[in-house]
PDB file of N, CA, C, O and CB in Angstrom:
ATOM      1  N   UNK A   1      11.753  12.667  15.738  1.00  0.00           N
ATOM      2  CA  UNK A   1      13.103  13.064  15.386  1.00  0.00           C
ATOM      3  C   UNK A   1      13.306  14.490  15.861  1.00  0.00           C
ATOM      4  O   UNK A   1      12.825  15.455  15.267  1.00  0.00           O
ATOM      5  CB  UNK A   1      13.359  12.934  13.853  1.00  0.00           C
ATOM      6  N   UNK A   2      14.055  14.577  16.983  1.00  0.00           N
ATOM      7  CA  UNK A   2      14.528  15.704  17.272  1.00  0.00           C
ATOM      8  C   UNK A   2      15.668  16.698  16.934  1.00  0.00           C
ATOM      9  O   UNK A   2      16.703  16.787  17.595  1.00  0.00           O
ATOM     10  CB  UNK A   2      14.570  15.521  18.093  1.00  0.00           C
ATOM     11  N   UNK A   3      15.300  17.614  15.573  1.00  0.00           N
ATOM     12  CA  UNK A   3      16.203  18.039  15.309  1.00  0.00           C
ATOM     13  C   UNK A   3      16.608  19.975  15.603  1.00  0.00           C
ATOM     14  O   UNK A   3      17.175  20.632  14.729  1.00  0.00           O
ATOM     15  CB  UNK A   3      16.127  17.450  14.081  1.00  0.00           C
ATOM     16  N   UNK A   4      16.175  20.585  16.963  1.00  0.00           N
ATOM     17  CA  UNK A   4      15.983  21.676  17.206  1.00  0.00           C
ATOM     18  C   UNK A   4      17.562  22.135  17.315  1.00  0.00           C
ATOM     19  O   UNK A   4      18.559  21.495  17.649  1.00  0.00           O
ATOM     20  CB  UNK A   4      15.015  21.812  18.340  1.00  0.00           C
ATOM     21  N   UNK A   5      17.356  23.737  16.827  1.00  0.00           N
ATOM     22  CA  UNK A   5      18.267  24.225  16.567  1.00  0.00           C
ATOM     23  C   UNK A   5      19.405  24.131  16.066  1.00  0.00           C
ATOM     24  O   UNK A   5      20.388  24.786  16.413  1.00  0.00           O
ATOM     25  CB  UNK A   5      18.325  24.459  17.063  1.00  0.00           C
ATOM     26  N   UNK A   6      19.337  22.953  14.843  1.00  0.00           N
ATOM     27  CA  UNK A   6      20.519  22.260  14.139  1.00  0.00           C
ATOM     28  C   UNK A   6      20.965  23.205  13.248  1.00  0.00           C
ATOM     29  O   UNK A   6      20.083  23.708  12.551  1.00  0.00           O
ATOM     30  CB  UNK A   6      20.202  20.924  13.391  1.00  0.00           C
ATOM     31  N   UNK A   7      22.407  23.691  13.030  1.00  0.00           N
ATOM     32  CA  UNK A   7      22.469  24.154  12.315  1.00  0.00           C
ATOM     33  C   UNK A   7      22.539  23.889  10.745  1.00  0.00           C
ATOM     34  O   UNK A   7      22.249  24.602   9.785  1.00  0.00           O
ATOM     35  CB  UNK A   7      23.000  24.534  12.786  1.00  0.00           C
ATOM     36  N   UNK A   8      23.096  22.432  10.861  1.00  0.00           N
ATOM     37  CA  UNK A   8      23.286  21.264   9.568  1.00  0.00           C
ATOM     38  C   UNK A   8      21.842  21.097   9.137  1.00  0.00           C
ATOM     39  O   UNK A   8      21.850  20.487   8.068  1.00  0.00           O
ATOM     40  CB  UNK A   8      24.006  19.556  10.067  1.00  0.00           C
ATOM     41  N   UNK A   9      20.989  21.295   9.402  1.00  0.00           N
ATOM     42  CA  UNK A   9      19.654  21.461   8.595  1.00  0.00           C
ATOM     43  C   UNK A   9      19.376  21.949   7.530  1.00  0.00           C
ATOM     44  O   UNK A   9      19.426  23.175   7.433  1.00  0.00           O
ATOM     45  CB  UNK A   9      18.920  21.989   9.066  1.00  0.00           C
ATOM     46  N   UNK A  10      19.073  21.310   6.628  1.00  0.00           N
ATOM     47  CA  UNK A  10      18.487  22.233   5.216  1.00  0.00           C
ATOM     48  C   UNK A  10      17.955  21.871   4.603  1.00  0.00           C
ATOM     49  O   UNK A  10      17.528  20.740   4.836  1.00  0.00           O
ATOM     50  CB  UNK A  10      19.069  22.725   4.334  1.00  0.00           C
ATOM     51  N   UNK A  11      17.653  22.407   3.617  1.00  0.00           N
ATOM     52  CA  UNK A  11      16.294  21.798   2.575  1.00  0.00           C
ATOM     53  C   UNK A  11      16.994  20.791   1.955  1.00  0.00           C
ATOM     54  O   UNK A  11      16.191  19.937   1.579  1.00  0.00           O
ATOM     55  CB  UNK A  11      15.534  22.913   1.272  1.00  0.00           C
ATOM     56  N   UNK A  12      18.216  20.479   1.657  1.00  0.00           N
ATOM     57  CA  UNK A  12      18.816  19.171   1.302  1.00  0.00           C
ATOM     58  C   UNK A  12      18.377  17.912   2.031  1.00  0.00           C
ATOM     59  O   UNK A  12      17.971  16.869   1.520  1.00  0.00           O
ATOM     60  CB  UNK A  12      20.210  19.271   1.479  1.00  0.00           C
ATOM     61  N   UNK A  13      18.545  18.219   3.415  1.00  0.00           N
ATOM     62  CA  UNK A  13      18.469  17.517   4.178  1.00  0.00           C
ATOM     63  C   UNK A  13      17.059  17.090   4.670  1.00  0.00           C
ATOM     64  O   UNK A  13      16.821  16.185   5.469  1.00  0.00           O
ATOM     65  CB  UNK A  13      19.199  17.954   4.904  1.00  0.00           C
ATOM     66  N   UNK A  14      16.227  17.852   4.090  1.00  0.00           N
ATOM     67  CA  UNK A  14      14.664  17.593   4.268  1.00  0.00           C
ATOM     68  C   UNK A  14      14.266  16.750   3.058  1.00  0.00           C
ATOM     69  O   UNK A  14      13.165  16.207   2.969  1.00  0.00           O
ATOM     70  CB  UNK A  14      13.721  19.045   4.314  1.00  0.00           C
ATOM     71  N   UNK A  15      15.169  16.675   2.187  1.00  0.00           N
ATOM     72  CA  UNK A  15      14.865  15.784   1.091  1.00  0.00           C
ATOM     73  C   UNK A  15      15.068  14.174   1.712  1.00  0.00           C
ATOM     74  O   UNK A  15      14.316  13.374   1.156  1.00  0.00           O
ATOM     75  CB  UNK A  15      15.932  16.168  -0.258  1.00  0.00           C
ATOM     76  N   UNK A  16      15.885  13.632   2.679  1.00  0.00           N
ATOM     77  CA  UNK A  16      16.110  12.764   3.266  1.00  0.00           C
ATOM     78  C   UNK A  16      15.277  12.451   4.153  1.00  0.00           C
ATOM     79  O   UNK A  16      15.103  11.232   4.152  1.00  0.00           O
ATOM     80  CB  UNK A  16      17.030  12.841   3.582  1.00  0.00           C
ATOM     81  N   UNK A  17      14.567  13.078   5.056  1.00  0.00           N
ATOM     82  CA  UNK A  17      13.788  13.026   5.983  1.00  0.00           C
ATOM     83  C   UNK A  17      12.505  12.405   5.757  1.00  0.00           C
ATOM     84  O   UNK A  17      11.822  11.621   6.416  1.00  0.00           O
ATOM     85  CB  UNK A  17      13.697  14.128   6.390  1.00  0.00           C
ATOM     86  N   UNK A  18      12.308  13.238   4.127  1.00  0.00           N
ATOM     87  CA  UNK A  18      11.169  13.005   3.666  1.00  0.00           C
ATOM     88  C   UNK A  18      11.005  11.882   2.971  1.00  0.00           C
ATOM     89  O   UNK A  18       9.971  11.793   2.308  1.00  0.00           O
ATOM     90  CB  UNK A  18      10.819  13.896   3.057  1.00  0.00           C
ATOM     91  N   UNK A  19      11.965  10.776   2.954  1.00  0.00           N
ATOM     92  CA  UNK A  19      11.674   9.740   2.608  1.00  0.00           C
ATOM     93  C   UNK A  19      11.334   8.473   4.017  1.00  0.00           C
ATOM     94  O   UNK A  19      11.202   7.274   3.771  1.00  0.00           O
ATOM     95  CB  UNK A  19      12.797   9.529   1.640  1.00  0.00           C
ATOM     96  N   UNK A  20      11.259   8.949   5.170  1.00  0.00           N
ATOM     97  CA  UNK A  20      11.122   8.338   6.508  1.00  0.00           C
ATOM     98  C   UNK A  20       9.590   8.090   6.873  1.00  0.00           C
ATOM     99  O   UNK A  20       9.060   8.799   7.728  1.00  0.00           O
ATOM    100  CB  UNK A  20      11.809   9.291   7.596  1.00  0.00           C
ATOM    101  N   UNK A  21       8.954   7.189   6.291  1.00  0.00           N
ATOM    102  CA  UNK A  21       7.428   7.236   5.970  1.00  0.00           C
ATOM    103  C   UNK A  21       7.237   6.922   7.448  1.00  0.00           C
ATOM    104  O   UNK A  21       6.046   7.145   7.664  1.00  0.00           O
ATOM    105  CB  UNK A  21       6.682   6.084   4.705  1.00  0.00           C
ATOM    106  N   UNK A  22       7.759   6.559   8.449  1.00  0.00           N
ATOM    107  CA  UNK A  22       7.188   5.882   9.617  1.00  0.00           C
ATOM    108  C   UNK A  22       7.258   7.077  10.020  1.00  0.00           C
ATOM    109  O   UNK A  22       6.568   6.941  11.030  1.00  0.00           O
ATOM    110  CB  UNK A  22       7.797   4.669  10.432  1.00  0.00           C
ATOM    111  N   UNK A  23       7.571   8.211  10.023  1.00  0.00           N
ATOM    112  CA  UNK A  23       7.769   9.450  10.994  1.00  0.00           C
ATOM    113  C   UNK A  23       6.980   9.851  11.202  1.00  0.00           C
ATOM    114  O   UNK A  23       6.158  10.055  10.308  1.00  0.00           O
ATOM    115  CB  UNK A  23       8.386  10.407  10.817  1.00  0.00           C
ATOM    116  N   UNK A  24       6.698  10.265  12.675  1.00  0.00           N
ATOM    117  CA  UNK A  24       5.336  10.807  13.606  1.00  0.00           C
ATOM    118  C   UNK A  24       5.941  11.746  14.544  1.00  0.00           C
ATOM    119  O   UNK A  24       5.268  12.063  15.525  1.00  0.00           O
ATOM    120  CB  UNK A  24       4.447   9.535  14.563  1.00  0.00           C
ATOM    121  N   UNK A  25       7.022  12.203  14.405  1.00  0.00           N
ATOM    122  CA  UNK A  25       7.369  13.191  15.210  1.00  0.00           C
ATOM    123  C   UNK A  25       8.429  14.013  14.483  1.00  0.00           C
ATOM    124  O   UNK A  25       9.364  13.336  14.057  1.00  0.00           O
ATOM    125  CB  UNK A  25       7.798  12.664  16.503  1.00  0.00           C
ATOM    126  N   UNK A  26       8.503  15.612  14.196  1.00  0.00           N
ATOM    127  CA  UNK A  26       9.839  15.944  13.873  1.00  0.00           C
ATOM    128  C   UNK A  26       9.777  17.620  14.338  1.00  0.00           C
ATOM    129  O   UNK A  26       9.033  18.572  14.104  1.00  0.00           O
ATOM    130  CB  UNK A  26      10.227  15.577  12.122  1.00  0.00           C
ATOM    131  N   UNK A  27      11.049  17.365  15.155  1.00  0.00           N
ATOM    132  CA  UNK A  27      11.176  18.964  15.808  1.00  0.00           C
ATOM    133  C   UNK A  27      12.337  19.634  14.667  1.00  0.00           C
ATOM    134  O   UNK A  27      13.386  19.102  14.305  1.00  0.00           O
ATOM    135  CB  UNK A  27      11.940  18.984  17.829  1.00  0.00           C
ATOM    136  N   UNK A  28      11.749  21.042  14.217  1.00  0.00           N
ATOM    137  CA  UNK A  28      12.740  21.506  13.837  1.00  0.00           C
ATOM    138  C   UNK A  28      12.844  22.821  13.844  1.00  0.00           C
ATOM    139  O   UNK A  28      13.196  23.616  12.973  1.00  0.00           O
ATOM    140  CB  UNK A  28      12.954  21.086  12.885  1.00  0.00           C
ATOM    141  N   UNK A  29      12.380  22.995  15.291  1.00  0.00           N
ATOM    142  CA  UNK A  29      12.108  24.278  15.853  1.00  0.00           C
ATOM    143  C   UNK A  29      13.874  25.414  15.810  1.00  0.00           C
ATOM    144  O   UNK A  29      14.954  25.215  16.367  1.00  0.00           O
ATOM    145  CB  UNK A  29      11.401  23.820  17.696  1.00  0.00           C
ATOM    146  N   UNK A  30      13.592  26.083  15.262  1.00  0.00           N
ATOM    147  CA  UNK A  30      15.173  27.351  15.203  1.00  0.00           C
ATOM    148  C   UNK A  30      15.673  26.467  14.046  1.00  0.00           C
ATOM    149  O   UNK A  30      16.864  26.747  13.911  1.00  0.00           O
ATOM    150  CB  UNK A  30      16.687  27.499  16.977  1.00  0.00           C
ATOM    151  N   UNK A  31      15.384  25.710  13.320  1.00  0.00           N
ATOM    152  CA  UNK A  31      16.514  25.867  12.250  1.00  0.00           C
ATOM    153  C   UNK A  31      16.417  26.626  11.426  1.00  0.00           C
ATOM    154  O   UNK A  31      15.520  26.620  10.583  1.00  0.00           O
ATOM    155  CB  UNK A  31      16.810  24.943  11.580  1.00  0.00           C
ATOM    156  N   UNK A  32      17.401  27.500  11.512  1.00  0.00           N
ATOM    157  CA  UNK A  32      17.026  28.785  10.307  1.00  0.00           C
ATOM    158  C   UNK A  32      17.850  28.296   8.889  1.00  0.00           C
ATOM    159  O   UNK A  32      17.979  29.333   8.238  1.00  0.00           O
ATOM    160  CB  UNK A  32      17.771  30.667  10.899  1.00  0.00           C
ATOM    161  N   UNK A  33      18.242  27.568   8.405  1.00  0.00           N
ATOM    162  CA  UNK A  33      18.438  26.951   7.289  1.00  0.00           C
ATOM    163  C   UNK A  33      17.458  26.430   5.955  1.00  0.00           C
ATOM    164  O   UNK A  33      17.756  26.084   4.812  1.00  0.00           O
ATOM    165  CB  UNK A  33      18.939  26.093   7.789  1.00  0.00           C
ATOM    166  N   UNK A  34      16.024  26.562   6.748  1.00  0.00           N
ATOM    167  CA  UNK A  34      15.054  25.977   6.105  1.00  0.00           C
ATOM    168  C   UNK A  34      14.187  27.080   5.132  1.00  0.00           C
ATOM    169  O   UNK A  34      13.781  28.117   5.657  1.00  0.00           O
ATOM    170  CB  UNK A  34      14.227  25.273   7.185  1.00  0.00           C
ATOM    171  N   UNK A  35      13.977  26.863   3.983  1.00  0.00           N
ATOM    172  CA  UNK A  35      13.334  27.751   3.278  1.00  0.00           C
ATOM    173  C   UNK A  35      11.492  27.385   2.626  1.00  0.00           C
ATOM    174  O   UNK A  35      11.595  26.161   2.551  1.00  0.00           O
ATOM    175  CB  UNK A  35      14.453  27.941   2.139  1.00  0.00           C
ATOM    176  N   UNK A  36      10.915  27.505   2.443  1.00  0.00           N
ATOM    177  CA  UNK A  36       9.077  27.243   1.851  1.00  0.00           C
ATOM    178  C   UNK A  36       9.685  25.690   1.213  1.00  0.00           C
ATOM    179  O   UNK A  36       9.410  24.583   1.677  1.00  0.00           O
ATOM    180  CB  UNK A  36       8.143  28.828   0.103  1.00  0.00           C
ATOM    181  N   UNK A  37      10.636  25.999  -0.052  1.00  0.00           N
ATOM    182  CA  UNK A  37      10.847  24.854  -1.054  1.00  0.00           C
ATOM    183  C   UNK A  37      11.047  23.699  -0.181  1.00  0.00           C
ATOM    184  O   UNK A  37      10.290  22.731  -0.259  1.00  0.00           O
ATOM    185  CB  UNK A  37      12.116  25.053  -2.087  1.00  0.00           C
ATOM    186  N   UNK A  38      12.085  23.743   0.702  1.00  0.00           N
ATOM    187  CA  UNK A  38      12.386  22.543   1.485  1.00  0.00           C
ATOM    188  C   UNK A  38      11.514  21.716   2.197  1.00  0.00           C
ATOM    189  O   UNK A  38      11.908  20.645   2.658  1.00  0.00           O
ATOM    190  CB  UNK A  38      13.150  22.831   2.300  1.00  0.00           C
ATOM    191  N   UNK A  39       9.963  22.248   2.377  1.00  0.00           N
ATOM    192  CA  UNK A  39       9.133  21.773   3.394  1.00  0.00           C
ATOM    193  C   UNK A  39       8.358  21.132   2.534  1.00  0.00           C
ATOM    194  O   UNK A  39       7.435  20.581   3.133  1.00  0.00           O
ATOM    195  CB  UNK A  39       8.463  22.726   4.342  1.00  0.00           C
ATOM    196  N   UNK A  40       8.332  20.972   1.443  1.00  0.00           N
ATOM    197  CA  UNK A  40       7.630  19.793   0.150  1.00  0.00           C
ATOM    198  C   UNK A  40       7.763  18.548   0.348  1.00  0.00           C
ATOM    199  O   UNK A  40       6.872  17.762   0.027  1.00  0.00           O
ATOM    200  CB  UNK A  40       8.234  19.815  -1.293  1.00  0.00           C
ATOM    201  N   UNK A  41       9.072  18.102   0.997  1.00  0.00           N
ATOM    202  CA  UNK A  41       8.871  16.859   1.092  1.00  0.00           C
ATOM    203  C   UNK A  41       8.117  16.014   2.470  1.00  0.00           C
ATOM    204  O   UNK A  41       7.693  14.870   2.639  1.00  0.00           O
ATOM    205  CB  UNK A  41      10.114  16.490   0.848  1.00  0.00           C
ATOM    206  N   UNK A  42       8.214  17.265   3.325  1.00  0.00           N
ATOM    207  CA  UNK A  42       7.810  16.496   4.601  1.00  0.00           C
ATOM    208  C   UNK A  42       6.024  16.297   4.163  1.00  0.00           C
ATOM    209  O   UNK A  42       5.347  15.617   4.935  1.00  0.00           O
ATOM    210  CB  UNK A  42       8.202  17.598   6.317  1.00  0.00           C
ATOM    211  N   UNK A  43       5.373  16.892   2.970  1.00  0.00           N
ATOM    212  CA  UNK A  43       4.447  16.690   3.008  1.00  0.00           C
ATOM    213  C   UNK A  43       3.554  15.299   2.669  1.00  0.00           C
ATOM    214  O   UNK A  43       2.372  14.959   2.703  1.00  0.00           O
ATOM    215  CB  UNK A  43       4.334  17.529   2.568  1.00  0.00           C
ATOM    216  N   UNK A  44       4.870  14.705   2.317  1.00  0.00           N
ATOM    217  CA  UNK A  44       4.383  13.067   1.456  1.00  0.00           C
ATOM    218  C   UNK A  44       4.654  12.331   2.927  1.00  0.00           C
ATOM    219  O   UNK A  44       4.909  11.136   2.779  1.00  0.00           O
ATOM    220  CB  UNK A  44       5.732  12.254  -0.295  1.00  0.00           C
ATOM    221  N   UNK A  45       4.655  12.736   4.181  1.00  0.00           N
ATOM    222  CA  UNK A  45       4.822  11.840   4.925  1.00  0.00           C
ATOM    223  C   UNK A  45       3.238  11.667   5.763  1.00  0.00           C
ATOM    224  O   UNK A  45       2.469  12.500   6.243  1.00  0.00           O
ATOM    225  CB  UNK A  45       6.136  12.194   5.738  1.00  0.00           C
ATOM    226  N   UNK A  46       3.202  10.079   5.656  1.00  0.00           N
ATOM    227  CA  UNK A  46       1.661  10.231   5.876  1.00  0.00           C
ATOM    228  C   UNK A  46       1.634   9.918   7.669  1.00  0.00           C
ATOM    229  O   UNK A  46       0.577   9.991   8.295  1.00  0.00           O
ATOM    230  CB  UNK A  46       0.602   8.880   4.750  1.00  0.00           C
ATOM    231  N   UNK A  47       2.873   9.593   8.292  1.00  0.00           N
ATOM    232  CA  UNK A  47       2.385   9.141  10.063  1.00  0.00           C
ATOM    233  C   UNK A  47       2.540  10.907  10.154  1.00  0.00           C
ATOM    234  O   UNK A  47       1.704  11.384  10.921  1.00  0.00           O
ATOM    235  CB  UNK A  47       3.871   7.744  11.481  1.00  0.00           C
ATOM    236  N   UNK A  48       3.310  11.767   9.611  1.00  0.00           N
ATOM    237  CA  UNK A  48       3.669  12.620  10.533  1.00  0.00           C
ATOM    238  C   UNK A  48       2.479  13.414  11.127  1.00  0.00           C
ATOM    239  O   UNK A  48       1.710  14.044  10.401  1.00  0.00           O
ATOM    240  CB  UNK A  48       4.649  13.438   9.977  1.00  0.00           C
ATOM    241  N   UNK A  49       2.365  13.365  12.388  1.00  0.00           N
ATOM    242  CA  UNK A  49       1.536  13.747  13.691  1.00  0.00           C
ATOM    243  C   UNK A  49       1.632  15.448  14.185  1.00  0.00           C
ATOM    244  O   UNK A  49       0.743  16.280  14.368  1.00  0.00           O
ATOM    245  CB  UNK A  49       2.194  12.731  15.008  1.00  0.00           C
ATOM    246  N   UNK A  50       2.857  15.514  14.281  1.00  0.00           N
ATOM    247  CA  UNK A  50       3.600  16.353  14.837  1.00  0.00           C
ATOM    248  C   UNK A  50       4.607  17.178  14.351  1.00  0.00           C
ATOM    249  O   UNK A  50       5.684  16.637  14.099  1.00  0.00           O
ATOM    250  CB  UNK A  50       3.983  15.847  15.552  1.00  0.00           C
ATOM    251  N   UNK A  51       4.466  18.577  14.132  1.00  0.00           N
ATOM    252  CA  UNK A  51       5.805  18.836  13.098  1.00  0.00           C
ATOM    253  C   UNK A  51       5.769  20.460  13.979  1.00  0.00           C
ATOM    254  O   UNK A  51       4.830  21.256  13.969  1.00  0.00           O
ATOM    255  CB  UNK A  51       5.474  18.769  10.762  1.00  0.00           C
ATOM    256  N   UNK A  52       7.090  20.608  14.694  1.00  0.00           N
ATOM    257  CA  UNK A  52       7.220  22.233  15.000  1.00  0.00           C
ATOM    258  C   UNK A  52       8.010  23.094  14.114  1.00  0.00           C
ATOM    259  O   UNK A  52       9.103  22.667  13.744  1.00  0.00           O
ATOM    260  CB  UNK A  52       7.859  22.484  16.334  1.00  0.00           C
ATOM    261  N   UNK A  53       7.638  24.167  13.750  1.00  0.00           N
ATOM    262  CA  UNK A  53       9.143  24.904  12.439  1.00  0.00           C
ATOM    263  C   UNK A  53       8.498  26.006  13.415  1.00  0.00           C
ATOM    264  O   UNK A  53       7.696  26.677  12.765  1.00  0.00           O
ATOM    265  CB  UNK A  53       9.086  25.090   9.922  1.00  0.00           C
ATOM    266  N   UNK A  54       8.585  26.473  14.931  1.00  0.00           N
ATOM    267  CA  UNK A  54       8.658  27.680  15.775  1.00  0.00           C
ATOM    268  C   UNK A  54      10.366  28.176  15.106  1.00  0.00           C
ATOM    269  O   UNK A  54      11.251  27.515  14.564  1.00  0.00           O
ATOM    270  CB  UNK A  54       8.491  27.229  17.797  1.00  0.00           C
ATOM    271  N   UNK A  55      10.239  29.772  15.503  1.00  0.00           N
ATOM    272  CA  UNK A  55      11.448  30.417  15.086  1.00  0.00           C
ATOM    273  C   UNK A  55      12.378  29.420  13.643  1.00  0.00           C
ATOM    274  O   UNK A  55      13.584  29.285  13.852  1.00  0.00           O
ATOM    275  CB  UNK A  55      12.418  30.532  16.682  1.00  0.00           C
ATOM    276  N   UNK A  56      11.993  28.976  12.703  1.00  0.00           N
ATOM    277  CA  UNK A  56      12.856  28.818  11.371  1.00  0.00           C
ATOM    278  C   UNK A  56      12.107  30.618  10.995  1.00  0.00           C
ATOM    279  O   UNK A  56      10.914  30.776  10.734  1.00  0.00           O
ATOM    280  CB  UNK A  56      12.319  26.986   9.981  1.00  0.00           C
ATOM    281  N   UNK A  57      12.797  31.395  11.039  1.00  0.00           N
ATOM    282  CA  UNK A  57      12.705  32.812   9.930  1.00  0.00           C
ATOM    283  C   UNK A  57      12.540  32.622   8.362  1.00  0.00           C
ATOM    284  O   UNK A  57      11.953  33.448   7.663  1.00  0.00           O
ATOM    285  CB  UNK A  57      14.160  33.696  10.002  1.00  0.00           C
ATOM    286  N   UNK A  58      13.145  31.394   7.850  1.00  0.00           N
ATOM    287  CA  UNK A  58      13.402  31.463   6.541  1.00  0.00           C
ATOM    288  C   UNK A  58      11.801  30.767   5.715  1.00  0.00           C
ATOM    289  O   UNK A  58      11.708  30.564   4.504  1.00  0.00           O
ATOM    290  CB  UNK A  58      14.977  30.534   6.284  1.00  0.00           C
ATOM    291  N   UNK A  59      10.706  30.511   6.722  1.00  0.00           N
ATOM    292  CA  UNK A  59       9.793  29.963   6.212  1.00  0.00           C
ATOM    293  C   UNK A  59       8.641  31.008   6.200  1.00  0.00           C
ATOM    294  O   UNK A  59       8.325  31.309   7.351  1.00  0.00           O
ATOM    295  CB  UNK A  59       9.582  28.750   6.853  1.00  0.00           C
ATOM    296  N   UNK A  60       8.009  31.573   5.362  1.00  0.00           N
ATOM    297  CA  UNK A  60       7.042  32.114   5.120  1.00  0.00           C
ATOM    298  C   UNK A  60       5.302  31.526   5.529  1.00  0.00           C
ATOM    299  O   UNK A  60       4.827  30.393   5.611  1.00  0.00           O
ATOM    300  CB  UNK A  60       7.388  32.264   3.881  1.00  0.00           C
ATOM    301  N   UNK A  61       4.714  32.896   5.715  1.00  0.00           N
ATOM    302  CA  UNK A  61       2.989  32.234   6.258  1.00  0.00           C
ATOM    303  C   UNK A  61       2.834  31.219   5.451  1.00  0.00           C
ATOM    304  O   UNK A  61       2.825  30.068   5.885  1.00  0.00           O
ATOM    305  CB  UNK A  61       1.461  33.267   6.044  1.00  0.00           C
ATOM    306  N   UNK A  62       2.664  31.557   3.936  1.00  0.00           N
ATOM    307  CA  UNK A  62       1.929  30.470   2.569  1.00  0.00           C
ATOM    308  C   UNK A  62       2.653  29.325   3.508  1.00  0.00           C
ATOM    309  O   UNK A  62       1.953  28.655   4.267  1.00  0.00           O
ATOM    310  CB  UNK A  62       2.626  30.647   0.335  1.00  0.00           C
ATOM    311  N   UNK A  63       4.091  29.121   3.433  1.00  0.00           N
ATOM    312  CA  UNK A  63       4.635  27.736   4.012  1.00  0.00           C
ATOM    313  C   UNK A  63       3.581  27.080   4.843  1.00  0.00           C
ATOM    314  O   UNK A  63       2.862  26.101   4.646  1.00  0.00           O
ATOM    315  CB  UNK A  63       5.963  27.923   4.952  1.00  0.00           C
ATOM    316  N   UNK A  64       3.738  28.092   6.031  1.00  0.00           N
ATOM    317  CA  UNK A  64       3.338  27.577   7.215  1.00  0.00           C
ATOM    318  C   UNK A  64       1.665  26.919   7.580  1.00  0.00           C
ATOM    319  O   UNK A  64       1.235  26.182   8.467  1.00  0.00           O
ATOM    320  CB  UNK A  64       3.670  28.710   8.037  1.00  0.00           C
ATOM    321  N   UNK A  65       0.907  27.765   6.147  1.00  0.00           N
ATOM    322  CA  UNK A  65      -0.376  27.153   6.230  1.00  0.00           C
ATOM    323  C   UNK A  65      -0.201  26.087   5.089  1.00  0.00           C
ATOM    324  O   UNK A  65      -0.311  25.032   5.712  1.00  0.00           O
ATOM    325  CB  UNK A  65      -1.657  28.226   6.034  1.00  0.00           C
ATOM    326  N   UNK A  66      -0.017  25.803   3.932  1.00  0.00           N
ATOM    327  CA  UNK A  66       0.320  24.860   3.199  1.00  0.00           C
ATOM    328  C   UNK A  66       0.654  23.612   4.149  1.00  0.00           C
ATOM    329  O   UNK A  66       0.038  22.585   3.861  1.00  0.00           O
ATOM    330  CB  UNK A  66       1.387  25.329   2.330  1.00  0.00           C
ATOM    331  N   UNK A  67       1.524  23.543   5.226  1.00  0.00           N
ATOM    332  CA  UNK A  67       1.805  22.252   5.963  1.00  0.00           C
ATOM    333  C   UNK A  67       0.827  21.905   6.731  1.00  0.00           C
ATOM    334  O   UNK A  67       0.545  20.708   6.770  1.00  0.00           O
ATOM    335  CB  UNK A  67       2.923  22.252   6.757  1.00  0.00           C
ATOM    336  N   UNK A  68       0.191  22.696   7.401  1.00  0.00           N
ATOM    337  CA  UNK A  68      -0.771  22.876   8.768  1.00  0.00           C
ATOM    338  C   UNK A  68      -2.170  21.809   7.795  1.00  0.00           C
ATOM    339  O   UNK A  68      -2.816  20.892   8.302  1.00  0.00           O
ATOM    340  CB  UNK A  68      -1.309  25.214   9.326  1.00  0.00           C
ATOM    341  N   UNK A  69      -2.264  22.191   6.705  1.00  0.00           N
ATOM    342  CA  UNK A  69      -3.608  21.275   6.189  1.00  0.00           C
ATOM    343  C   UNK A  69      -3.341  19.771   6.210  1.00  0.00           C
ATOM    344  O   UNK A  69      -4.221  18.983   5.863  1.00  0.00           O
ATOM    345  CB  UNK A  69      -4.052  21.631   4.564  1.00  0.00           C
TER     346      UNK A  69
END
C-alpha cells in the first residue's frame, strides 16, 4: 500500500490500516500527520514485511525502534 506523502494520513487512519492482516507492504514515507500513538496498530499486523515512515517528523526514535523489532 502506497501511501507516500499523503496528506490525509493519520493516526485515525492507521487505525484502519491496521486492521488489513494480509498487508506486506506499506509506504508512508513524508506523511507528517503521523504521531508514536498512531503506529500501535500497524504492529498487530503479522505479513507486514516492509514498512517505510522516512521523513514522517512527527514520529520519535522510541517509535521508530519499537516498530523495527
Amino acid at each position: 500500500l502506497y501511501l507516500e506523502n499523503c496528506a490525509a494520513v493519520n493516526n485515525d487512519g492507521l487505525l484502519s490500516i491496521g486492521q488489513l492482516h494480509a498487508l506486506e507492504l506499506l509506504q508512508l514515507q513524508g506523511c507528517a500527520r503521523l504521531s508514536d500513538k498512531g503506529l500501535r496498530p500497524l504492529l498487530q499486523l503479522p505479513r507486514l514485511a516492509w514498512l517505510s515512515l522516512r521523513h514522517c517528523a512527527g514520529l520519535s526514535d522510541q517509535a521508530m525502534r519499537t516498530v523495527s523489532q
